[in-house]
Structures are given as C-alpha cells and as structure tokens.
mmCIF file of C-alpha atoms in Angstrom:
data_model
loop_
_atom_site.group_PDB
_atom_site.id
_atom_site.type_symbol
_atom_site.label_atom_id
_atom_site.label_comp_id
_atom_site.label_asym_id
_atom_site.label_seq_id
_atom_site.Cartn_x
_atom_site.Cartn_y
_atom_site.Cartn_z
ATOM 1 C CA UNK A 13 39.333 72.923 152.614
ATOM 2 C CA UNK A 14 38.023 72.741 155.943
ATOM 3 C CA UNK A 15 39.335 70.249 159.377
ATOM 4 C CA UNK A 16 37.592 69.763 162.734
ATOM 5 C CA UNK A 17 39.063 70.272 165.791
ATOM 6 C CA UNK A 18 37.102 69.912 169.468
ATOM 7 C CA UNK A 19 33.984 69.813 167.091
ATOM 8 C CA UNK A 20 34.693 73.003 165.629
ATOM 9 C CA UNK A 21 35.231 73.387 161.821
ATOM 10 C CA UNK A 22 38.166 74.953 161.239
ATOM 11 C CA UNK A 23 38.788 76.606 157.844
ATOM 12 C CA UNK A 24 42.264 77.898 157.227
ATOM 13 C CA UNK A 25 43.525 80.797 155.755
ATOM 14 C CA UNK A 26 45.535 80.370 152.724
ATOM 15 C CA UNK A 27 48.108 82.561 154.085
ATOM 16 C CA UNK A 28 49.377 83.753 157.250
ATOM 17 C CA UNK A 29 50.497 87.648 157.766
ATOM 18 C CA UNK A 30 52.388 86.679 160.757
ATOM 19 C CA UNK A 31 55.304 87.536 158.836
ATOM 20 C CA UNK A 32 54.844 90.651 158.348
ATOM 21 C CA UNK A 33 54.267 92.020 162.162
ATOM 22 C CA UNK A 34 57.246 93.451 164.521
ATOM 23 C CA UNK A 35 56.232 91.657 167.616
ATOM 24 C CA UNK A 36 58.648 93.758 169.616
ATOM 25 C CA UNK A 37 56.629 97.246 168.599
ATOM 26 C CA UNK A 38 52.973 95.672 169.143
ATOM 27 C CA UNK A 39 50.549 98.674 169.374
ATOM 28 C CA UNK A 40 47.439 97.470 171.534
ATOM 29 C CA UNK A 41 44.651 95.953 169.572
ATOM 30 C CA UNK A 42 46.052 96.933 166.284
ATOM 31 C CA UNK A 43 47.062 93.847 164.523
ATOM 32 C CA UNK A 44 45.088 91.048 164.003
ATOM 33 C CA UNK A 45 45.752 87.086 163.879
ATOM 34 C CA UNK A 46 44.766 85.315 160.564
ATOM 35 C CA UNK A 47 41.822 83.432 162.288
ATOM 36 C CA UNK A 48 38.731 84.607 164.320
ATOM 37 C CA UNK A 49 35.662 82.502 165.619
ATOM 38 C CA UNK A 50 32.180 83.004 163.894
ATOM 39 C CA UNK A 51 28.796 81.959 165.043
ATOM 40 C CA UNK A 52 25.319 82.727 164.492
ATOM 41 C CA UNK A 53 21.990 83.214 165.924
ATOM 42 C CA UNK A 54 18.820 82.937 164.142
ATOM 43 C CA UNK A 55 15.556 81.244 164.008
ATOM 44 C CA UNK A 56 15.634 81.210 167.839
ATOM 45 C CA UNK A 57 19.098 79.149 168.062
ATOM 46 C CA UNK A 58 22.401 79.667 167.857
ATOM 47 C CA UNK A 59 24.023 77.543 165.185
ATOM 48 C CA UNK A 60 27.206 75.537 165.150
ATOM 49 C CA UNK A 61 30.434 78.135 165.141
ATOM 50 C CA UNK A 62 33.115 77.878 162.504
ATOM 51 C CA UNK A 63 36.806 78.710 162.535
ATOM 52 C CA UNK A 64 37.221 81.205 159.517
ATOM 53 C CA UNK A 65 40.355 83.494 158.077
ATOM 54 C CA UNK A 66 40.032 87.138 159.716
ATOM 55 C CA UNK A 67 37.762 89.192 157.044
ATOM 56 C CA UNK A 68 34.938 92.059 157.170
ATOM 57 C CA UNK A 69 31.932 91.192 158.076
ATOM 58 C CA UNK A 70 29.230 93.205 155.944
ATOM 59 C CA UNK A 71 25.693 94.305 157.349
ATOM 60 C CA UNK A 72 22.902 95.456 156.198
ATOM 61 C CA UNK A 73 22.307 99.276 156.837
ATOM 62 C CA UNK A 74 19.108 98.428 158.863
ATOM 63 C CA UNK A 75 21.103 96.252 160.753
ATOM 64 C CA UNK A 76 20.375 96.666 164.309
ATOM 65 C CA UNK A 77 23.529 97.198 166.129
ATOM 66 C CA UNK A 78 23.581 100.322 163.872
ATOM 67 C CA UNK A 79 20.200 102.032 165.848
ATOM 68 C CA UNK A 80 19.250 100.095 169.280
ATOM 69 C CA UNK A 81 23.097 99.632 170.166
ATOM 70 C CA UNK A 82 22.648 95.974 171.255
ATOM 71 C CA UNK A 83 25.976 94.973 171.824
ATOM 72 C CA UNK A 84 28.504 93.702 174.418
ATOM 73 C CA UNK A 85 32.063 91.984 174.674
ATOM 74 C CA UNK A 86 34.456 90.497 177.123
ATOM 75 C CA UNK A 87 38.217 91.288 177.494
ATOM 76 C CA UNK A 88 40.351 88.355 177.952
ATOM 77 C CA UNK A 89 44.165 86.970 177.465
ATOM 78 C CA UNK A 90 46.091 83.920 176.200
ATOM 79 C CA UNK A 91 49.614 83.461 177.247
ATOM 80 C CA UNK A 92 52.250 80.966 176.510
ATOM 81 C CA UNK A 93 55.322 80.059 178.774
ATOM 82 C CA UNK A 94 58.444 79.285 178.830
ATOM 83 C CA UNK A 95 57.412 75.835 177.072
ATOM 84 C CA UNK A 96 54.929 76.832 174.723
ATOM 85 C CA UNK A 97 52.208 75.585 176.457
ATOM 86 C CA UNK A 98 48.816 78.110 176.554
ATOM 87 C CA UNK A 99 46.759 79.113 179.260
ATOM 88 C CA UNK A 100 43.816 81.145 180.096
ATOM 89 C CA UNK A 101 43.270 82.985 182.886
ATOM 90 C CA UNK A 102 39.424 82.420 184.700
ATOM 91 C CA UNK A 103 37.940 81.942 181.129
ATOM 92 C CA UNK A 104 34.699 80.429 182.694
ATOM 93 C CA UNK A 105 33.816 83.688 184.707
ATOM 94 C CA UNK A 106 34.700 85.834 181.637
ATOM 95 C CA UNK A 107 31.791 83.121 179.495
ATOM 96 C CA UNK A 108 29.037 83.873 182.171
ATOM 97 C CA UNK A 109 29.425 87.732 182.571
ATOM 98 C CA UNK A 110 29.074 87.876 178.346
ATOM 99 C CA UNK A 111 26.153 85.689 179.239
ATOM 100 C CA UNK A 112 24.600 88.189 181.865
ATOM 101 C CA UNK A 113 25.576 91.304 179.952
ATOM 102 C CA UNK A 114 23.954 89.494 177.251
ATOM 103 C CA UNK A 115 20.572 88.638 179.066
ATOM 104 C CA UNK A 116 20.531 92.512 180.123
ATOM 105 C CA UNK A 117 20.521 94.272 176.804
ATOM 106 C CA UNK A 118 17.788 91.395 175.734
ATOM 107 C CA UNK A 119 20.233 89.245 173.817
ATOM 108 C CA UNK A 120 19.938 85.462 173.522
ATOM 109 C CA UNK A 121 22.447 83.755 175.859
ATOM 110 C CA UNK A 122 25.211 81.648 174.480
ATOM 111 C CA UNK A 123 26.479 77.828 175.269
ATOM 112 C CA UNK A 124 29.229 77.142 176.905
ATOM 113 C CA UNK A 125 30.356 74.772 175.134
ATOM 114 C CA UNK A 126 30.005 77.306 172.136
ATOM 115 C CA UNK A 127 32.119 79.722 173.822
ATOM 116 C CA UNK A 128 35.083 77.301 175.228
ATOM 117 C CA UNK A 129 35.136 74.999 172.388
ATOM 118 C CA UNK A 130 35.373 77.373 169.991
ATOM 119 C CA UNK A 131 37.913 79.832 171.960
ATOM 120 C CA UNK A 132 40.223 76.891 172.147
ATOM 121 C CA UNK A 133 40.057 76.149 168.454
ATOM 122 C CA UNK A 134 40.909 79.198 167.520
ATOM 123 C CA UNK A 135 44.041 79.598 170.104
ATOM 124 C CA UNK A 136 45.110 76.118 168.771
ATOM 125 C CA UNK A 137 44.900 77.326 164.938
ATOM 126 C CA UNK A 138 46.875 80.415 165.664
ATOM 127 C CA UNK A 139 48.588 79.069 168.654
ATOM 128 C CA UNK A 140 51.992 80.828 166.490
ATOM 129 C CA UNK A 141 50.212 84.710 167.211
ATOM 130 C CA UNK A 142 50.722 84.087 170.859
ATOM 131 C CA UNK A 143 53.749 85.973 172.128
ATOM 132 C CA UNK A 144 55.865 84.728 174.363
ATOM 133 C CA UNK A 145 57.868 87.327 176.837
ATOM 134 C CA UNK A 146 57.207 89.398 180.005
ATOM 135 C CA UNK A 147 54.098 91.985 179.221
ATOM 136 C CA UNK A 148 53.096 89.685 176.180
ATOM 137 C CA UNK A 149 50.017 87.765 175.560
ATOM 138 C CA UNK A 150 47.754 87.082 172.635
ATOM 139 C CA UNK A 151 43.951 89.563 173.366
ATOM 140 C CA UNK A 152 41.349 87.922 173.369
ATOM 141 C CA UNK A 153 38.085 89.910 172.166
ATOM 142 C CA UNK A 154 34.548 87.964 172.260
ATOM 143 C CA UNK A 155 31.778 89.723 171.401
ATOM 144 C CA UNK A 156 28.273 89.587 170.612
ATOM 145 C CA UNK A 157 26.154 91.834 168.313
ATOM 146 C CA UNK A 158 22.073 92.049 166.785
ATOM 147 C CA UNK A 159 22.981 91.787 163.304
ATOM 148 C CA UNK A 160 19.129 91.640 162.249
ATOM 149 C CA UNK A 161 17.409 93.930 160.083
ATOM 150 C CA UNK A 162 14.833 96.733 161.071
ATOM 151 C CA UNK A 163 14.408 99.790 162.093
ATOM 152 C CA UNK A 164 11.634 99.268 164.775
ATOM 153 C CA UNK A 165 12.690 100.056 168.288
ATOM 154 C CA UNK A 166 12.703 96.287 169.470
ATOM 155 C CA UNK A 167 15.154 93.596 169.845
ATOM 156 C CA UNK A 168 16.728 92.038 166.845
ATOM 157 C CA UNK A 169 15.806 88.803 166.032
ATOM 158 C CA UNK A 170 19.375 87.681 164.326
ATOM 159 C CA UNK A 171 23.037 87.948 166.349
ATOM 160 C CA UNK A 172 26.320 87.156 165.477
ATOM 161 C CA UNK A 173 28.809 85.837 168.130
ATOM 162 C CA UNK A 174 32.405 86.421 167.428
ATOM 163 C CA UNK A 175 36.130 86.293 168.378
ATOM 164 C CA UNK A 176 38.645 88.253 166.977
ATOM 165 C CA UNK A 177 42.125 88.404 168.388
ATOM 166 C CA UNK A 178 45.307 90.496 168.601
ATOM 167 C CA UNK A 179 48.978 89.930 169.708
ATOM 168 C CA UNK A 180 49.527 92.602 172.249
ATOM 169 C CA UNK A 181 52.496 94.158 174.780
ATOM 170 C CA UNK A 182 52.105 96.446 177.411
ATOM 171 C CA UNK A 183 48.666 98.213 177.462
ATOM 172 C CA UNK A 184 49.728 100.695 179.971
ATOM 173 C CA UNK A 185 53.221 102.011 180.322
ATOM 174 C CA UNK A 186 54.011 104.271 183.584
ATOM 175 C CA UNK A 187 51.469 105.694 185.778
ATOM 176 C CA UNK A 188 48.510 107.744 185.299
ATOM 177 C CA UNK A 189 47.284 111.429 186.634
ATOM 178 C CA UNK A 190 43.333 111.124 187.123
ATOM 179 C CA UNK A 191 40.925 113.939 187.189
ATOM 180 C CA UNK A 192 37.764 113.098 189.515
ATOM 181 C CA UNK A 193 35.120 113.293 187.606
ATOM 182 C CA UNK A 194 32.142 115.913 189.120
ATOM 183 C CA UNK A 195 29.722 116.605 185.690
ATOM 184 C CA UNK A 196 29.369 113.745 183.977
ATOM 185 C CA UNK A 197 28.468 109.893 184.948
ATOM 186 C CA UNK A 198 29.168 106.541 183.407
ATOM 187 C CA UNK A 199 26.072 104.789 184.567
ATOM 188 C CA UNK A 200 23.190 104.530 186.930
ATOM 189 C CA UNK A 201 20.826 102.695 189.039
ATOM 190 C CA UNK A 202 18.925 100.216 187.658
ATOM 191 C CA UNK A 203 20.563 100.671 184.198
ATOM 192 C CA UNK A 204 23.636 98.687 182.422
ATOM 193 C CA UNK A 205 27.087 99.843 184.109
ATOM 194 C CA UNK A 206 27.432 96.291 185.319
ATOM 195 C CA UNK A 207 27.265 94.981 181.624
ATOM 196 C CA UNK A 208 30.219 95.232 179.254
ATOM 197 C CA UNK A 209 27.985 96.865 177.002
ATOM 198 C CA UNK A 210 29.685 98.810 174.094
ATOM 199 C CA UNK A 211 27.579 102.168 174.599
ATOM 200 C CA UNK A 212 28.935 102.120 178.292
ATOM 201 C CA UNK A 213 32.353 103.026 176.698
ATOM 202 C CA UNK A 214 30.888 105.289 173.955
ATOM 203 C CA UNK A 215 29.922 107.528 176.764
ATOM 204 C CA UNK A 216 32.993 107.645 178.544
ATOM 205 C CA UNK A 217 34.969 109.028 175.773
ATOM 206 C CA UNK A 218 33.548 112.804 175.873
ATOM 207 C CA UNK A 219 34.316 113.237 179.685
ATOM 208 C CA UNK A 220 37.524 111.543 179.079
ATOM 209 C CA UNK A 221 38.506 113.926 176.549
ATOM 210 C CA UNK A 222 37.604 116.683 178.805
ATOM 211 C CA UNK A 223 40.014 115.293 181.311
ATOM 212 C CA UNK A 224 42.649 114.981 178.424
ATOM 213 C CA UNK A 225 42.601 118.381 177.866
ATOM 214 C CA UNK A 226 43.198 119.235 181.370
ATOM 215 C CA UNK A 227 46.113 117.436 181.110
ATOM 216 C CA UNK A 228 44.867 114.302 182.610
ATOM 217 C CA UNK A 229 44.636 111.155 181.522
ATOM 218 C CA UNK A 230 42.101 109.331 182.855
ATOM 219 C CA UNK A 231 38.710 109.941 184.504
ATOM 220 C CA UNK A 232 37.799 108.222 188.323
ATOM 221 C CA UNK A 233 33.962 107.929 187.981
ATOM 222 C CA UNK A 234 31.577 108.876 190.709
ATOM 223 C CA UNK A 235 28.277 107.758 191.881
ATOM 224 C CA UNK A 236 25.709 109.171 189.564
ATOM 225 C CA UNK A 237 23.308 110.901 192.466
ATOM 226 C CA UNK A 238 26.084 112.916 194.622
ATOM 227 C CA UNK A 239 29.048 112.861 192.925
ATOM 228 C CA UNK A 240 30.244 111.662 196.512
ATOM 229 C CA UNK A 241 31.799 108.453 195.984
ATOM 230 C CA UNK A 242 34.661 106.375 194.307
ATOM 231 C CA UNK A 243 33.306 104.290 191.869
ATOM 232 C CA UNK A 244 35.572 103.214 188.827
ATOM 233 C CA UNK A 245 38.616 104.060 186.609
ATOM 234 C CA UNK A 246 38.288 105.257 183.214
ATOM 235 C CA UNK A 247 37.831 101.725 181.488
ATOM 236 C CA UNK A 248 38.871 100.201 185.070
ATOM 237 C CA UNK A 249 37.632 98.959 188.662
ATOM 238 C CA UNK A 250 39.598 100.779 190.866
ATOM 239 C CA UNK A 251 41.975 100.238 194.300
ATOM 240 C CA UNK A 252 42.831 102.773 196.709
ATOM 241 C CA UNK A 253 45.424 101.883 199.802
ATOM 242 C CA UNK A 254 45.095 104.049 202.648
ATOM 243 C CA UNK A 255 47.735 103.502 205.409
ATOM 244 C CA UNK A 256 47.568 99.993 204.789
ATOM 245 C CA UNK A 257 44.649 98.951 204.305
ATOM 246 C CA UNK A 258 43.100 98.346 200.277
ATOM 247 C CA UNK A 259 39.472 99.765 199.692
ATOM 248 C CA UNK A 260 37.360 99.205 196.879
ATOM 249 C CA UNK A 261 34.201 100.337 196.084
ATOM 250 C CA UNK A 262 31.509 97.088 196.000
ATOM 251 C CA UNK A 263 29.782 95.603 192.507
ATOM 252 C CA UNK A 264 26.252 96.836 192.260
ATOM 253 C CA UNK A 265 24.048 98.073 188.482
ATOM 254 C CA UNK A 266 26.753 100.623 188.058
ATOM 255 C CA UNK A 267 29.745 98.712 188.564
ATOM 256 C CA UNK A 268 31.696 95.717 186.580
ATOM 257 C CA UNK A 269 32.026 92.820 188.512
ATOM 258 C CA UNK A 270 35.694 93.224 187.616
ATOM 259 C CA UNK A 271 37.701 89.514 187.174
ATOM 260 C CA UNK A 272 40.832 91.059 188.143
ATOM 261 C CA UNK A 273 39.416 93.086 190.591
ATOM 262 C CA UNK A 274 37.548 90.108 191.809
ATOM 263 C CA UNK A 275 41.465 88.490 191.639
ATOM 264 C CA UNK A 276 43.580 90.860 193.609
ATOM 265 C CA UNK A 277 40.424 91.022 196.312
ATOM 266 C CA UNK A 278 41.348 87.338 196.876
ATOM 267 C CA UNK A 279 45.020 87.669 196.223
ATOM 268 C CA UNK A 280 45.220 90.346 198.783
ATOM 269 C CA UNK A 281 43.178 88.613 201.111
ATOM 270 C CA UNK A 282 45.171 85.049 201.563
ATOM 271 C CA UNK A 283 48.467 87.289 201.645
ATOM 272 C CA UNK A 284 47.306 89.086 204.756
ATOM 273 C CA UNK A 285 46.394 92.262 203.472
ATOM 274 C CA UNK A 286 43.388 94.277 205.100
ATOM 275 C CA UNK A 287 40.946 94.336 202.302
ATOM 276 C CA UNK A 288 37.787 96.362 202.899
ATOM 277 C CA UNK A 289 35.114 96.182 200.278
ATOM 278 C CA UNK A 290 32.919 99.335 201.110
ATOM 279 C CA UNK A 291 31.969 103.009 199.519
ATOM 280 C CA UNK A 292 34.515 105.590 199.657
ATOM 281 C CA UNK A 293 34.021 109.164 199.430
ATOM 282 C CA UNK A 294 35.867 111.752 197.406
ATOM 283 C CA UNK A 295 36.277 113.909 201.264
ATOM 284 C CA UNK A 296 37.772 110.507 202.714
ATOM 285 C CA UNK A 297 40.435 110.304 199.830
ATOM 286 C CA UNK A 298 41.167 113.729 199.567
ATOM 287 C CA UNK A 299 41.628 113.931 203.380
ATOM 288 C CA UNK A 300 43.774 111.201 203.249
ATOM 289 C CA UNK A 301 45.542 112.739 200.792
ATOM 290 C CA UNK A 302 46.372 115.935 202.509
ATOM 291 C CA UNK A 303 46.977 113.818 205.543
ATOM 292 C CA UNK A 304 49.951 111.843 203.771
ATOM 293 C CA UNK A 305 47.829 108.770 204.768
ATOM 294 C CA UNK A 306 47.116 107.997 200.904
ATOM 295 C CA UNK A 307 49.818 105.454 199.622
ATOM 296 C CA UNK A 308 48.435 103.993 196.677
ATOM 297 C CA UNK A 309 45.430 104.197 194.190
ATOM 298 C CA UNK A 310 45.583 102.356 190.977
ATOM 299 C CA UNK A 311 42.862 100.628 188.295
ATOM 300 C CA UNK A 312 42.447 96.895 187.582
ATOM 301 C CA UNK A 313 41.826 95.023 184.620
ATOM 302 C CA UNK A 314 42.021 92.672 181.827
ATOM 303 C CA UNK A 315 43.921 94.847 179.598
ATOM 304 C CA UNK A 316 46.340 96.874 182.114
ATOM 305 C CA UNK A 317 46.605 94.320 185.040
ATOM 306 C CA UNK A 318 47.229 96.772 186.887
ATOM 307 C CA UNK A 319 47.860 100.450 186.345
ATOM 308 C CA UNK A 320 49.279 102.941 188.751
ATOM 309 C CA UNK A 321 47.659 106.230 189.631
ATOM 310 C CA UNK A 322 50.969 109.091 190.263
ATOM 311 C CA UNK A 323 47.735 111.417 190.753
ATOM 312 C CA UNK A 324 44.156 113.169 191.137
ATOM 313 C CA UNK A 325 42.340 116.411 190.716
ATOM 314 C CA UNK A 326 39.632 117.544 192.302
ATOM 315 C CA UNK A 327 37.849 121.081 192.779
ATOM 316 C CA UNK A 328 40.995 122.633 190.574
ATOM 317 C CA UNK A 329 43.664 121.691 192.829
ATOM 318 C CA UNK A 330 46.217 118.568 192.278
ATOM 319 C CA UNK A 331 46.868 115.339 194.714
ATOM 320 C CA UNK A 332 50.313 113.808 194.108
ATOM 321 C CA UNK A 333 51.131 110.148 195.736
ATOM 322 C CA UNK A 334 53.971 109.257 196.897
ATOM 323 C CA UNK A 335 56.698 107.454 195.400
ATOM 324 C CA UNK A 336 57.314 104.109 197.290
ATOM 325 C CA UNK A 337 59.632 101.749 197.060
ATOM 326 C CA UNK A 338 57.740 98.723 197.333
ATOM 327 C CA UNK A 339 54.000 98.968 196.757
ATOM 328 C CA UNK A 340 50.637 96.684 196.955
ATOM 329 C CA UNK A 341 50.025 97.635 192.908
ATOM 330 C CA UNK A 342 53.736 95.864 191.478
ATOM 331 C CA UNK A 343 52.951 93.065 194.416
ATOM 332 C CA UNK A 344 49.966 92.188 193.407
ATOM 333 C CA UNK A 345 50.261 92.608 189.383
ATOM 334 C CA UNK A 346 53.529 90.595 189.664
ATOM 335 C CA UNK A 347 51.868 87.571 191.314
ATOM 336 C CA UNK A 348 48.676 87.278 189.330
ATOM 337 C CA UNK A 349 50.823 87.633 186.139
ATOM 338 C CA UNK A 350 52.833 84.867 187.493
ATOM 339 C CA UNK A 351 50.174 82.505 188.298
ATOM 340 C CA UNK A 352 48.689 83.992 184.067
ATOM 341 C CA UNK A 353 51.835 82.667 182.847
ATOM 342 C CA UNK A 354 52.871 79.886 184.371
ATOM 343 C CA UNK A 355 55.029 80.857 186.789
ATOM 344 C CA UNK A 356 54.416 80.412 189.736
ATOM 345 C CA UNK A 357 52.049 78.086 191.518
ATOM 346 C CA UNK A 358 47.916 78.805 191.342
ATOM 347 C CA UNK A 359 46.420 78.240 194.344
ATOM 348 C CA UNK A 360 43.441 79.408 193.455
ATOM 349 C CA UNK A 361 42.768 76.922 190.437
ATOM 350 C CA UNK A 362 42.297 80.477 188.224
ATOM 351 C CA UNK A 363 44.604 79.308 185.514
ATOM 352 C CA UNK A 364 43.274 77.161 182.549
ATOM 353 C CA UNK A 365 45.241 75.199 180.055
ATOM 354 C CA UNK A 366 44.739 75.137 176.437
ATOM 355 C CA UNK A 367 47.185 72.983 174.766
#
C-alpha cells in the first residue's frame, strides 16, 4: 500500500529496524534508515521518483557504472532541534553541484523539483532516524549512477537517481597528523577534481594508505604540475591560519567548490576575520611553520565540519602546531553548527526547514 506526500509516492516498509540500532555508538555511514528515494532515467527522461523500503538494487553485469565509472554523489545533513523540527543546511547549492558534476561525466541533469521534493519525502517518512543531540544528524547521500547495459566505451543511455540515508555521530574525533603529499595527485587540469565524482575518491585511497603507513592519517593534496601548492585535504577543502589571517587555496577543475568551505569563507568574513582566497605554497607553510607563525590548518566539509590538523610532514621531517586555547577551527565549526541546528540565528538565510 502506497500514500503521496509533496507528489511523491511513498511506499512504506512493513517494518522499521529502528529498534534495533544503539544511537549512542553510531559508526559513520553504517546503518541505514528503512526508506531511501528511487528514480529513474530512461528513454531520454527522468521519470517520477518513488519513496521505497531500503533494499539492493540488482544490475546487470554489463551495467555501465561497472566499466566507464559514470557516477557521482553529494554529501549532505538533516538535523532536528530541540523541538523536533528538521532542517537542511544550503540544500539548493548541494542540488546544482550534483547537477554540474552530473553534466561533466555526460550524465543527464536532474529537476529540482525531483531532487527537493523527493529529499523532503523521504526525511518526513523517516523523520524518527533523525538524531537529535550535539554531533548528531541524519546523512544524507544522493547519488546518481548509468545503470544501462553495454560494454561500448560511450555513455549509458539508462541512470538511476537515488537517496539513501544513515543516522550518524561524530565523523571525526580529535585532530589529524597530515603527510604532504609529493608522488601522487588527486586531479588535474581540465579533468573532473571539481566533480564529486566517485573515481575521484577511488584514487585517493592508495596514496592515503601510503600516508597511513607512515603513521599519518590523512593526505594534503598538491597541485598536479609542481607539487608546489596547497590544494585539498584528504576527502576535504582545506584552511590554513597564518598569524591571523585564514588562506585557502581558490576553486578551479581540480578543486570542489566546497559548501562548507564556501560557508566558513563567508562566516569568517562578516566576523572580521582576514580571509585571503589565493595559492599557497608548501615553502610558505613550512616557513611559517618553522617561524612559529603557523597557528592553525584544518579541512572542511559536509561530513567533519570541521577537522583539526595537530600536524604535517614534508621531505621526512615533522611540523607540529601549536596547541591554542581558543582557535578560528572550534569558532567557526561551533557557529555554523549552530545556525545547522537551530540554534542560533542565520543570517545568511543558509538554513532550510523541512517539517
């Protein structure tokens, strides 16, 4: 038996496994809510999307996805406060980079009303998944996929659009030590860094492991010609506070056009901080470093907020930072979770109710 709600058909799961989860030992992205959001694309349109109990989806072996990689997602939270109400947090920005990702790896774009309608019909179905609590929220996980069949090297001509989600705590806890990555790149001119494409991430995970072994735990990416420049963390845009001043690299075909990033750039701004959007060299932070100029240098996104770099290598030697009291990282993460959950006032019209 099936319902409707925002023009979305909703069918229900006969039974819930909410039961059955310790929300107070959540694992990131490891349990799932009963319901996800299903729609597909074929014939040269994308047809209505349906509400549906989580399940398996099953592929053909030609499928696609499997061989040509055509596949990208968005990361993206639902909180509830103190009331139970639900919000979003900049929804709209995170529908129109799936929509450019999309239109880079020749995928067919999607409606918004597809997207929004059917992302809040799924949050009202299992509005009960969404935690409640500092560090909490519900993650969100759109993605889109070519689910046609072939195996010649063009695009598919079938996709499936879907949203899963998964009741999540702290992605992060305590700071990182970063190795400064010299070898290996995570994208290039001209090609798809700026796309939350899945194979970006795929080809992350070798250098990362690297790193691990080093006894690191994340990689800072550099530009792919010269190794010369601070680009991105790990899975993460990334902040670095000299004096007092906050310097991040600028978007471009190798680097996410971060929303959190784009966030604290704006955050920082209107509370007075010196925000400088330029490149920065490995020399200029590893100067700074030696200097005792370096404060701060920490990564930025959906999953993390904000994450806190304790450290760097580079050319086999270590880079501690210091331990301050009060730093631009907890600031900033502290206000823009306030303004996520409700509170504290949004100035910046970022936050976006549900129900």
């Amino acid at each position: 038996m099936s319902t409707v709600i925002n023009d979305i058909e909703v069918i229900k799961a006969k039974t819930t496994k909410i039961h059955e989860v310790d929300f107070d030992n959540l694992k990131f992205g490891t349990v799932f809510s009963d319901h996800m959001l299903v729609c597909d694309y074929n014939k040269g349109q994308w047809h209505a999307p349906k509400v549906m109990p989580y399940q398996p989806i099953t592929l053909d072996p030609s499928a696609k996805i499997f061989h040509y990689g055509q596949s990208v997602f968005e990361g993206m939270k639902a909180y509830k406060d103190a009331e139970d109400q639900v919000w979003l947090f900049r929804p709209l920005d995170n529908f129109k980079r799936l929509n450019i990702s999309s239109k880079r790896l020749a995928m067919p774009e999607l409606p918004e009303t597809y997207f929004m309608e059917g992302l809040k019909a799924l949050l009202k179905v299992d509005k009960d998944w969404i935690p409640k609590g500092e560090g909490r929220s519900l993650y969100i996980r759109p993605f889109v996929f070519a689910s046609g069949n072939g195996f010649h090297a063009s695009p598919a001509d079938a996709y499936k659009f879907i949203i899963a989600t998964a009741p999540s705590g702290s992605y992060f806890s305590g700071k990182v030590k970063v190795l400064i990555e010299q070898t290996y790149s995570r994208s290039a001119n001209g090609g798809v860094g700026f796309a939350k494409a899945g194979g970006n991430y795929a080809g992350q995970f070798y250098p990362t492991q690297l790193a691990i072994e080093k006894g690191y735990q994340q990689v800072i990416w550099t530009d792919d010609n010269t190794h010369e420049f601070i680009e991105e963390a790990g899975a993460m845009n990334i902040f670095v506070r000299i004096e007092d001043t906050l310097i991040t690299a600028p978007t471009s075909d190798r680097i996410l056009d971060g929303i959190t990033r784009k966030s604290i750039i704006e955050l920082a701004k209107s509370e007075g901080m010196d925000v400088e959007i330029r490149k920065l060299s490995v020399r200029e932070v590893v100067e700074a470093a030696k200097e005792g100029t370096l404060k701060e240098m920490f990564g930025a996104g959906t999953a993390a907020v904000v994450s806190p770099i304790s450290g760097f290598g580079y050319n086999g030697e270590d880079y501690m930072l210091p331990e301050l009291e009060e730093t631009y990282a907890s600031f900033l993460k502290k206000r823009i979770v306030d303004i996520q959950t409700n509170n504290a006032v949004d100035p910046f019209g970022w936050r976006y109710k549900v129900v």
